[in-house]
XYZ file of C-alpha atoms in Angstrom:
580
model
C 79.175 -16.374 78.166
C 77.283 -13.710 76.729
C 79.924 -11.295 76.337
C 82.791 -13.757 75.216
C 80.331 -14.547 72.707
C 79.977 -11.132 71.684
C 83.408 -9.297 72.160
C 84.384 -12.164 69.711
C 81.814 -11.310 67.018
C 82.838 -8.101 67.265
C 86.772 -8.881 67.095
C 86.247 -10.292 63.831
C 83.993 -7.854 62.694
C 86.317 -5.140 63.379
C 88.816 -6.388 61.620
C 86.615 -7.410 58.760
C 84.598 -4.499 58.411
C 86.135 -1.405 59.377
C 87.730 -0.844 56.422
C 84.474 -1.173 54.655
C 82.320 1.551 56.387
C 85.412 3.963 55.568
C 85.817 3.033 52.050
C 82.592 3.135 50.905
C 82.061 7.106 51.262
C 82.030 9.682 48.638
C 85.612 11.037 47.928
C 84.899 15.104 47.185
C 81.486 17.456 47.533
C 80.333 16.344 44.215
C 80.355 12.825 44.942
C 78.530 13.760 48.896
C 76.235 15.773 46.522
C 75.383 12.759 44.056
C 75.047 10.375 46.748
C 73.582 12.613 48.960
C 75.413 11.427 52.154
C 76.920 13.682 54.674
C 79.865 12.054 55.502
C 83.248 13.151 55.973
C 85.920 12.091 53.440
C 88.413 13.578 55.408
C 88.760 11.072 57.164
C 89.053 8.181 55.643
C 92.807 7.413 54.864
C 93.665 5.897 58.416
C 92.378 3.080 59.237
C 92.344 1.402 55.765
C 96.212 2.091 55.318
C 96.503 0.282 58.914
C 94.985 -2.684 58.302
C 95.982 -2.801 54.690
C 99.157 -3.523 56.183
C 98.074 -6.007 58.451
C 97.250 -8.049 55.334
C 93.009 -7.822 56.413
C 90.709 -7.325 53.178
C 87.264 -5.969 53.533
C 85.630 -9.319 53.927
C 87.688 -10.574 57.255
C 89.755 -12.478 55.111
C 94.115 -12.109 54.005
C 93.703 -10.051 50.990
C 93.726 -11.414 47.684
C 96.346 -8.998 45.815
C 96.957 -5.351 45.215
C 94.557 -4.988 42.367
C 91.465 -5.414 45.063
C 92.916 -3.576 48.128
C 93.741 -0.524 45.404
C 89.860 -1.110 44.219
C 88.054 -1.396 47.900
C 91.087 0.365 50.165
C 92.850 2.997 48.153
C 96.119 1.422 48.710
C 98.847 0.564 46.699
C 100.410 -2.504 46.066
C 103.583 -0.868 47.702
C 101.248 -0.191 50.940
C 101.262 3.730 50.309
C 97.847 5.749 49.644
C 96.775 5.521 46.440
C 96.857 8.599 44.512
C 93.788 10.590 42.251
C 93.065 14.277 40.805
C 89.916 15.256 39.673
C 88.914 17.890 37.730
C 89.762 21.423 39.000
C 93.010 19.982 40.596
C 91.290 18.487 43.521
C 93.690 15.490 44.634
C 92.133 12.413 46.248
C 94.247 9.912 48.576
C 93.759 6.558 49.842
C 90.607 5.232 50.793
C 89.272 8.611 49.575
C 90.247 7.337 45.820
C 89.450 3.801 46.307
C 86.894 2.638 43.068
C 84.392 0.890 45.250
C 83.520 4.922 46.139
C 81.320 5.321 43.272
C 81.890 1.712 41.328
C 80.606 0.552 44.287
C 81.677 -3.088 46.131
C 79.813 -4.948 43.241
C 81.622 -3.160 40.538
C 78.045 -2.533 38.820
C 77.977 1.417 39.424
C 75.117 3.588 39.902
C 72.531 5.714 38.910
C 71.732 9.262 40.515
C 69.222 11.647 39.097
C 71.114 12.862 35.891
C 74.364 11.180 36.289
C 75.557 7.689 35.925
C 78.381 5.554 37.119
C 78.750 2.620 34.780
C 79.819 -1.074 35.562
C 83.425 -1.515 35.319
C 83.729 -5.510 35.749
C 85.391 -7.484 33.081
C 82.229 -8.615 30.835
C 81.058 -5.203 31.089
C 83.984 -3.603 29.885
C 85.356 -5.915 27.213
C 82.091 -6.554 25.580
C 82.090 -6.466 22.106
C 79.696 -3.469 20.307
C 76.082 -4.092 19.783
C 73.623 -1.907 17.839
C 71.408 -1.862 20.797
C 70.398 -3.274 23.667
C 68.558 -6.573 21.614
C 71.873 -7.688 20.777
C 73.672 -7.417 24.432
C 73.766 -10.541 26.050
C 74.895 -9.266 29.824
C 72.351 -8.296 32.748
C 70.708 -5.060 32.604
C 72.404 -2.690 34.796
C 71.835 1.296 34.567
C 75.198 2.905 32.571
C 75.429 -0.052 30.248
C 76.723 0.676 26.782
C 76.012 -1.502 23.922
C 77.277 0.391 21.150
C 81.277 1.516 21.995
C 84.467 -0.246 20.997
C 84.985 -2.674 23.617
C 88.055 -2.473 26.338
C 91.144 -3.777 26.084
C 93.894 -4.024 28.674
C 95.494 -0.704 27.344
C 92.673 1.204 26.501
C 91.691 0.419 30.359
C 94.923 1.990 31.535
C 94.196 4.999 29.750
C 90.822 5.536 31.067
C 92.351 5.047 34.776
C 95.303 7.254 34.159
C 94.206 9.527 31.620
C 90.650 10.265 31.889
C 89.747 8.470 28.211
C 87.287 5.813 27.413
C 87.863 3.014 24.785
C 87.099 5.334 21.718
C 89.550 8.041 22.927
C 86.594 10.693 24.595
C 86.658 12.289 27.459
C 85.348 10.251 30.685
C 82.518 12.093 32.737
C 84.187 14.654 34.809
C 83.713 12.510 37.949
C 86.035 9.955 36.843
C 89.466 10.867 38.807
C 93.074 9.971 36.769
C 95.406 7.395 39.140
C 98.918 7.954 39.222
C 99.223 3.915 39.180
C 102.183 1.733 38.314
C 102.523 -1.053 35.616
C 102.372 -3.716 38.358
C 99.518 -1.843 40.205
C 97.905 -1.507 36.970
C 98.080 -4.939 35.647
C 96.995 -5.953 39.209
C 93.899 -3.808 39.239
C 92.695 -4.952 35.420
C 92.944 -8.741 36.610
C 90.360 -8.132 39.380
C 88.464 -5.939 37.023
C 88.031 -8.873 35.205
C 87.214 -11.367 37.507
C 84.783 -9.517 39.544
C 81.782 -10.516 38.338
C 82.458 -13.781 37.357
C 81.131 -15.606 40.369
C 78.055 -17.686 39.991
C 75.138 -16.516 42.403
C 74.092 -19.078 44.848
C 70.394 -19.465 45.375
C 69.831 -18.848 41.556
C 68.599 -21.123 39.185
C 66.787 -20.327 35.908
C 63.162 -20.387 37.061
C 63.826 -20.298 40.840
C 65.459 -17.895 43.891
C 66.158 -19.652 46.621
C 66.134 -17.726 50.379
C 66.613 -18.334 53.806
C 64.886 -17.395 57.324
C 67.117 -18.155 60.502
C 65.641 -18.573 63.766
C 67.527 -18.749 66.804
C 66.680 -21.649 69.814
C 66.052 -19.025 72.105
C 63.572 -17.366 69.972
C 60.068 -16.281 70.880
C 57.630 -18.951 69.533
C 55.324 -16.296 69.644
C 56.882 -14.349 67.462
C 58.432 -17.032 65.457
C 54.809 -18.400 64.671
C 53.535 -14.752 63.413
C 56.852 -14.405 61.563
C 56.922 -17.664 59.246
C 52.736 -16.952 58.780
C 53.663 -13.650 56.934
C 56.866 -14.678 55.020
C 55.008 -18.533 53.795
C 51.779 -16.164 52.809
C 53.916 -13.586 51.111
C 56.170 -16.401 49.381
C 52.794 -18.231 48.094
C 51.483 -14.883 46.816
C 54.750 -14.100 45.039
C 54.104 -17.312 43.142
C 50.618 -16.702 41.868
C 51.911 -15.314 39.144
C 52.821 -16.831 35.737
C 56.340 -18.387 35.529
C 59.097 -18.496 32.814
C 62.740 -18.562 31.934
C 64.226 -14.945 31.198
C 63.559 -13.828 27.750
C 66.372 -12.181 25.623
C 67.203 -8.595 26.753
C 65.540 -6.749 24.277
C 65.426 -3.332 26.104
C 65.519 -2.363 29.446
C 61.489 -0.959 29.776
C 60.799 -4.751 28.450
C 62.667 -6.558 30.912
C 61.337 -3.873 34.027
C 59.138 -5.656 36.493
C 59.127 -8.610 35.002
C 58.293 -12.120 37.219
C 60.581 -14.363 35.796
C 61.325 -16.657 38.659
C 59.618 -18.289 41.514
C 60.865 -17.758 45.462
C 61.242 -20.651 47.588
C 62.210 -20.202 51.411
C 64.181 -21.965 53.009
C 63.790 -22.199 56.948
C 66.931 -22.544 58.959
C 66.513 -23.382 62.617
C 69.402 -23.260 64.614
C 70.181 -25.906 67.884
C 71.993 -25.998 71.198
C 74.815 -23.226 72.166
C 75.476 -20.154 69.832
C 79.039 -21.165 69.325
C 77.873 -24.309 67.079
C 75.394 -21.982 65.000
C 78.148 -20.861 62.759
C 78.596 -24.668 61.776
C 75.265 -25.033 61.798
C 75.115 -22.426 59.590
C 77.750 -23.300 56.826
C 76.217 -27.194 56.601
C 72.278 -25.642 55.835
C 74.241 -23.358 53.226
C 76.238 -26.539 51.919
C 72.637 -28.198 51.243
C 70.380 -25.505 50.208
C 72.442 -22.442 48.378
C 70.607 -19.163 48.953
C 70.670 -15.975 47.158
C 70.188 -14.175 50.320
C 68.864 -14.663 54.137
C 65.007 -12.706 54.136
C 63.877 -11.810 57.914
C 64.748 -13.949 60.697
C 64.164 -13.848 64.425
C 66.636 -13.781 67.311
C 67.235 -13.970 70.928
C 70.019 -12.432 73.088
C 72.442 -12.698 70.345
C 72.113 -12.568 66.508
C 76.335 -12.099 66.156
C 77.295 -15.532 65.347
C 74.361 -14.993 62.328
C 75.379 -11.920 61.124
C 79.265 -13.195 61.024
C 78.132 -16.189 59.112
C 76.729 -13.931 56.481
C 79.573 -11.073 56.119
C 82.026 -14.632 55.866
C 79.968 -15.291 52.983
C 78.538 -12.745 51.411
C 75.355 -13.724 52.302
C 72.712 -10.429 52.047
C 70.733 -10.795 55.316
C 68.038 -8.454 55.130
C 66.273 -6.763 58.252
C 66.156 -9.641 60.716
C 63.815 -9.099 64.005
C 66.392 -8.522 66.821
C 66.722 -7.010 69.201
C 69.903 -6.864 70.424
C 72.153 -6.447 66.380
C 75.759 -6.568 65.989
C 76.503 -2.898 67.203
C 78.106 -0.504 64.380
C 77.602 0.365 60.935
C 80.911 -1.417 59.895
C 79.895 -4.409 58.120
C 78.406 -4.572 54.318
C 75.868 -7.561 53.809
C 73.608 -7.256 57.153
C 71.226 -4.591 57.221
C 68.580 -3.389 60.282
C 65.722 -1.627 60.042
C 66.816 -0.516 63.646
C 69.736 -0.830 66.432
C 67.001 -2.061 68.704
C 67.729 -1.606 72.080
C 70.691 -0.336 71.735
C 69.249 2.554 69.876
C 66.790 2.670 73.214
C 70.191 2.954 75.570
C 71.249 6.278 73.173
C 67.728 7.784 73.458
C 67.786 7.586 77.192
C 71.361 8.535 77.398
C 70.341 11.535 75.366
C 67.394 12.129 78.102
C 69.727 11.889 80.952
C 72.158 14.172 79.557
C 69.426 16.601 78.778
C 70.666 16.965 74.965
C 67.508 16.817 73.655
C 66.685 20.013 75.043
C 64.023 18.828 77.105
C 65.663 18.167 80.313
C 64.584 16.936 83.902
C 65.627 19.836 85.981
C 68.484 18.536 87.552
C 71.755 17.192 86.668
C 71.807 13.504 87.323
C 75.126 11.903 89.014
C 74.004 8.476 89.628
C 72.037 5.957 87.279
C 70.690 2.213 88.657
C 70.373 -0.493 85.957
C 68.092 -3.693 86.408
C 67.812 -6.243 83.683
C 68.023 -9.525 84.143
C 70.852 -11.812 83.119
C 71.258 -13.484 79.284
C 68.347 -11.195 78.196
C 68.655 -7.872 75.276
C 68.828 -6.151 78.345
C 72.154 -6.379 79.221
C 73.827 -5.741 76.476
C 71.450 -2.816 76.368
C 72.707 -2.148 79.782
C 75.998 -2.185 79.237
C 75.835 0.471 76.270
C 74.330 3.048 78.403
C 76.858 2.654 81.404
C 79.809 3.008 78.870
C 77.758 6.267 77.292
C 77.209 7.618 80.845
C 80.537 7.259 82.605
C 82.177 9.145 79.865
C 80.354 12.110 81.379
C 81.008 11.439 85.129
C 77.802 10.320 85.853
C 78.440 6.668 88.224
C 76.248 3.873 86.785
C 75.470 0.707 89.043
C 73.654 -2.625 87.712
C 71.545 -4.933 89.740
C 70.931 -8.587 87.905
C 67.913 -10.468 88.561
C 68.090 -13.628 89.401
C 65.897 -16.259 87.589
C 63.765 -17.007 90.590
C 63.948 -13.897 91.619
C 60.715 -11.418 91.818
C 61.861 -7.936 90.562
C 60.458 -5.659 93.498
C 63.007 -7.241 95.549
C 65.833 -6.148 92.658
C 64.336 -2.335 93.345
C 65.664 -2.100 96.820
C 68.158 0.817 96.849
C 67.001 2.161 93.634
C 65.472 5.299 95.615
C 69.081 6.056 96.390
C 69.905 7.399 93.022
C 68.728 9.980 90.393
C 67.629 7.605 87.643
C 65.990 4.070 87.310
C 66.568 2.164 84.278
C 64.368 -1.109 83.654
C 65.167 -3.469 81.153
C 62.436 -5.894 81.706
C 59.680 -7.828 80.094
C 56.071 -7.553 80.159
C 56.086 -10.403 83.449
C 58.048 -8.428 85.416
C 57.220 -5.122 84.325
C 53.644 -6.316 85.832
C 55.316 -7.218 89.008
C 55.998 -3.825 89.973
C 53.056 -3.540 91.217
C 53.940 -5.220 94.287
C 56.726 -2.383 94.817
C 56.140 0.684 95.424
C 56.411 3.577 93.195
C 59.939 5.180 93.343
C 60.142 8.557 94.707
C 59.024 12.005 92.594
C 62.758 13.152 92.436
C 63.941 9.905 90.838
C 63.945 9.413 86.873
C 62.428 6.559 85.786
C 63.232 4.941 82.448
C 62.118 1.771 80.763
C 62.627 -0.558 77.772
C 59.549 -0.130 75.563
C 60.798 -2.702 73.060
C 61.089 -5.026 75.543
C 58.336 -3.986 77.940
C 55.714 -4.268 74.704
C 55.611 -0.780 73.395
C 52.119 1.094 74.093
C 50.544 -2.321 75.375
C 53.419 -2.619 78.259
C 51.726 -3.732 81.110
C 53.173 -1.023 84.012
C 51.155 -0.600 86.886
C 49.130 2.840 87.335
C 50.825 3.872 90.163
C 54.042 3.811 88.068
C 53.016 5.272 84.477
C 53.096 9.138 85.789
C 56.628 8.701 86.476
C 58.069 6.138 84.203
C 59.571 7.051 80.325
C 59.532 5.000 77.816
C 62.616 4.595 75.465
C 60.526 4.501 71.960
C 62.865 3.759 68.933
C 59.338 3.807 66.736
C 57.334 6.387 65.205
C 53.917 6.776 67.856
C 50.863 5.157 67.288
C 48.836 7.398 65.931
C 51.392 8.731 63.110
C 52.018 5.041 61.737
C 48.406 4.041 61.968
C 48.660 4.717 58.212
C 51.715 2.859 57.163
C 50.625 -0.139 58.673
C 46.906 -0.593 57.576
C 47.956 -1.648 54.559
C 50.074 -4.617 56.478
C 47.381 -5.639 59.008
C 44.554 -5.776 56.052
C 46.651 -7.892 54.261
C 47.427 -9.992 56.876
C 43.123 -10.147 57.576
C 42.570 -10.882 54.271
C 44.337 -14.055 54.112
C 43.300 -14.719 57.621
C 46.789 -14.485 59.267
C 46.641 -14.524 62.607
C 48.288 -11.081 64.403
C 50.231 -12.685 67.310
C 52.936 -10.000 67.444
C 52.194 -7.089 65.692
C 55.869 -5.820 65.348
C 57.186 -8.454 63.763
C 55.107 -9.592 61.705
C 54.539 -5.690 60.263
C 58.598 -5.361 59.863
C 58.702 -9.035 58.247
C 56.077 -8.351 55.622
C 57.862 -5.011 54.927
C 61.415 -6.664 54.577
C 59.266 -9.128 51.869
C 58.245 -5.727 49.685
C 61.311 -4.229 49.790
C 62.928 -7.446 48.717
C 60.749 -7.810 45.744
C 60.509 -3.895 44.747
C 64.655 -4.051 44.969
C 64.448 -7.905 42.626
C 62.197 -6.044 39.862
C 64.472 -3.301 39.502
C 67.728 -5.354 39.411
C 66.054 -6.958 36.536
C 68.097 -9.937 35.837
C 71.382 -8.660 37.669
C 71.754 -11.422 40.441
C 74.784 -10.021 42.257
C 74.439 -10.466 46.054
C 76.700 -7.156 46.478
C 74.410 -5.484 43.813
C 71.225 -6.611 45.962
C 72.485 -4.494 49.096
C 73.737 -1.476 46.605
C 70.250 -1.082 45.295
C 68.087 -1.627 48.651
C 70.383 1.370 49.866
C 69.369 3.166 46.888
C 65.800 2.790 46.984
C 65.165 2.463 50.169
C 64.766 6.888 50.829
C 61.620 6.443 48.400
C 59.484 3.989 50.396
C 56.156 5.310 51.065
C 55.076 2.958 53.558
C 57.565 2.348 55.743
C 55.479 0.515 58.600
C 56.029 1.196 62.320
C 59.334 3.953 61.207
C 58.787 7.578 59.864
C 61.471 7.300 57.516
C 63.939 4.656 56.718
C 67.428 5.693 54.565
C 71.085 3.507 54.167
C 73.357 5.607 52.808
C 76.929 3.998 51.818
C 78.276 2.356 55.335
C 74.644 2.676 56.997
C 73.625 -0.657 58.272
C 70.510 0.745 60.395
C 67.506 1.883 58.474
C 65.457 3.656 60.974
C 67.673 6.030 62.679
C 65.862 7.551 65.559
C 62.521 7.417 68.502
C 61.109 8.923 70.773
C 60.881 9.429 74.937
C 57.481 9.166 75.558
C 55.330 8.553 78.594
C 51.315 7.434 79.291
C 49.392 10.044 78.783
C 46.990 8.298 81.664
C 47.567 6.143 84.659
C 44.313 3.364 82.907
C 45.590 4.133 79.059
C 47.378 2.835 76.262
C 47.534 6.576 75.038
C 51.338 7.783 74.377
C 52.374 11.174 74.346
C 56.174 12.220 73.408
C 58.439 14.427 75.969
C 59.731 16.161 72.815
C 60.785 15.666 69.110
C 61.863 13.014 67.386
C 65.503 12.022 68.633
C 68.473 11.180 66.245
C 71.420 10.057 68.148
């Protein structure tokens, strides 16, 4: 069940979202420079030509009309690449020229060191000229002009094709002129215009409205330490004194300004993940959110993070797992792939391309997880890496009444043990013995418990631990400030994880709110987390957390690391810091 459940997700996600992770990269070296991503523009004119003609848009859905799959895709209306040159005759085609590039999905631009890519939706562009910034009635986005001639439909046109703004002056050397047609034209200019004109769900005058999902199959556990932090953090936010937004009078003003109160919403799912999705849409119906905050999952978050890419729904570091695989999708973001981030890391280890290999080339890997759990889908990621370099990967399933030293039987017979197993059965071991000195041994430390992992003595000296976190010792730091909060207003720590990754989802939400001022655009939400997120100081249980354009997974690396005694919760790593 679990993988009809999940090569559906990921049917419709591929057709929703591949298009999105390609179109979203810079188009030249100046753009990679002002973005600062290192990604290939190269290639990017594929796959958004193929399912432009499939009639697909970015958001899983048939697409609207030419003027957004020329503005997200780089395709014409005709179906052919869309056409740019930049300054210097560099020529730009198809998704490579699309607008979203440096207009980004919301339409709202951005802001990098010296340079600036103003908003180009409709009330942005035919606003009418103010003396300053007292007189402009419009959300505060960096690259707003108050005082210009505003747009009009052919004044548009010749900033697209021509390079010149409303007042006849050159555009900013960055702006590309499009060869576009009068249909094309006219087409792009009516989405222009209605781009922005969508009223935000979840936002009232003096109120933002959010959502937490939990799955059935969630950890109570966890689930209790979760909601503490996110109910504390909420009641905190609202300390402070309330009011409606006052008139933009200039942009320092309106900075950091608590304007509206947060209310949370908790959305707890029922019965069999294919009903979740309806489940879903009816709590939506009845309480509109501005975006889904946290969250905690089981074996499968994909029916969640479908409901929200549907939508448009920002969903914003969830605790799974097990996420929907891929950086393809827009509105969902991870601070980590989880265990399937664990599955590269030991692939890496087994291949030896971390440069700190075994020894001795293994040819034959042994799997045990048991059935329904992260595990497997875990499992199934590193057989698919593995057999792509010969090496023969067999799985053993544990039953449910099944003790997991019988499971190990065999295992000797190979070069490598994998365990994807929970704290229970990783105590079990102890009735089995301890596999032979020539055979790898390799373990889930998210789901094994990290340092605390209970693994018998006679196992630690030969047992790895996949560790997608930064060690102990380095994020002491980073998460005192967490923990003393959480003393302070006498939360209880119940699981230290996730309640350290929920209360840092909560201050990245409200850092990113302050600075979007009073710009409540769902797509503009995820823009500027992905902006902002590099400068993070504390950054809890990761060493660094980035999303670049088309990134979906904040934290990007970990560790193989082992106990450094057999009595200890000491952890010592088998080399650097890994990066898939």
């Amino acid at each position: 069940m679990l993988d009809k459940e999940r090569s559906f997700a990921r049917i419709r996600i591929l057709l929703r979202g591949v298009v999105f992770a390609q179109v979203q990269r810079p188009a030249s070296l100046a753009l990679v420079l002002f973005f600062a991503l290192a990604l290939d523009a190269g290639n990017l004119s594929a796959a958004p030509a193929t399912l432009a003609t499939a009639g697909v848009s970015s958001a899983g859905k048939p697409a609207a009309d030419a003027g957004e799959t020329i503005f997200r895709r780089g395709i014409q209306g005709s179906g052919q690449a869309l056409v740019a040159t930049r300054d210097g005759g560099v020529q730009l085609q198809g998704a490579a020229a699309a607008c979203i590039n440096c207009h980004r999905p919301s339409g709202l631009g951005a802001k990098a060191g010296r340079d600036t890519i103003p908003p180009i939706t409709g009330r942005y562009l035919f606003h009418p000229r103010a003396k300053d910034m007292e007189d402009l009635d419009l959300p505060y986005v960096d690259g707003i002009r108050a005082d210009r001639d505003p747009y009009t439909d052919e004044t548009i046109a010749r900033a697209i094709r021509s390079g010149l703004n409303s007042e006849g002056k050159p555009l900013s050397y960055l702006m590309p002129q499009f060869a576009l047609n009068d249909a094309d034209m006219a087409a792009l200019i009516a989405y222009l215009k209605r781009l922005d004109q969508r009223r935000p769900r979840g936002v009232a005058d003096t109120v933002l409205h959010f959502a937490t999902i939990i799955t059935p199959d969630a950890d109570p556990v966890k689930r209790r330490g979760m909601l503490d932090v996110l109910q504390q953090y909420f009641t905190d936010k609202n300390v402070f004194p309330l009011g409606a937004t006052p008139p933009l009078r200039t942009s320092r003003r309106m900075m950091f300004m608590v304007n509206r109160r947060w209310q949370l919403h908790v959305w707890e799912l029922t019965g069999p993940s294919d009903g979740w999705e309806q489940q879903l849409k009816q709590h939506l119906a009845a309480e509109p959110v501005f975006a889904v905050l946290s969250g905690l999952g089981g074996k499968t978050w994909a029916p969640i993070h479908a409901f929200c890419e549907d939508e448009a729904i920002p969903c914003l570091f969830p605790n799974v797992e097990t996420p929907v695989g891929g950086d393809s999708d827009f509105y969902s973001l991870y601070l980590s792939k989880g265990v399937l981030l664990e599955a590269e890391l030991i692939a890496k280890k087994i291949l030896g391309a971390d440069g700190t290999g075994r020894g001795r080339a293994v040819k034959s890997v042994r799997q045990i997880y048991r059935a329904g759990d992260s595990g497997e889908a875990a499992a199934q990621a590193l057989a698919a890496a593995l057999k792509q370099h010969g090496i023969a990967v067999s799985s053993r399933v544990v039953r449910p009444d099944e003790n997991v030293a019988k499971a190990l039987k065999g295992a000797a017979r190979t070069d490598a043990l994998v365990m994807w197993l929970r704290p229970a059965d990783i105590a079990a071991l102890a009735a089995a013995p301890a596999p032979k000195a020539s055979t790898a041994v390799f373990m889930s430390g998210l789901m094994g418990g990290l340092e605390h992992a209970p693994l018998p003595p006679s196992w630690r000296s030969s047992t790895s631990l996949a560790y997608p976190v930064d060690l102990p010792e380095r994020r002491r730091y980073r998460v005192d400030y967490a923990f003393g909060w959480f003393a302070i207003r006498h939360i209880p720590v119940v699981a230290e994880q996730v309640q350290a990754d929920t209360y840092l989802a909560c201050g990245l939400l409200a850092e990113t709110l302050s600075h979007m001022v009073d710009t409540f655009v769902g797509d503009y939400l995820v823009e500027r987390i992905e902006d902002m997120l590099e400068r993070r100081i504390l950054t809890g249980y990761y060493p660094r957390l980035t999303l670049a354009s088309g990134q979906r997974f904040a934290s990007k690396g970990g560790y193989i690391v082992r106990f450094a005694e057999p009595d200890g919760v000491r952890l010592v790593a088998e080399g650097d810091w890994i990066v898939p």
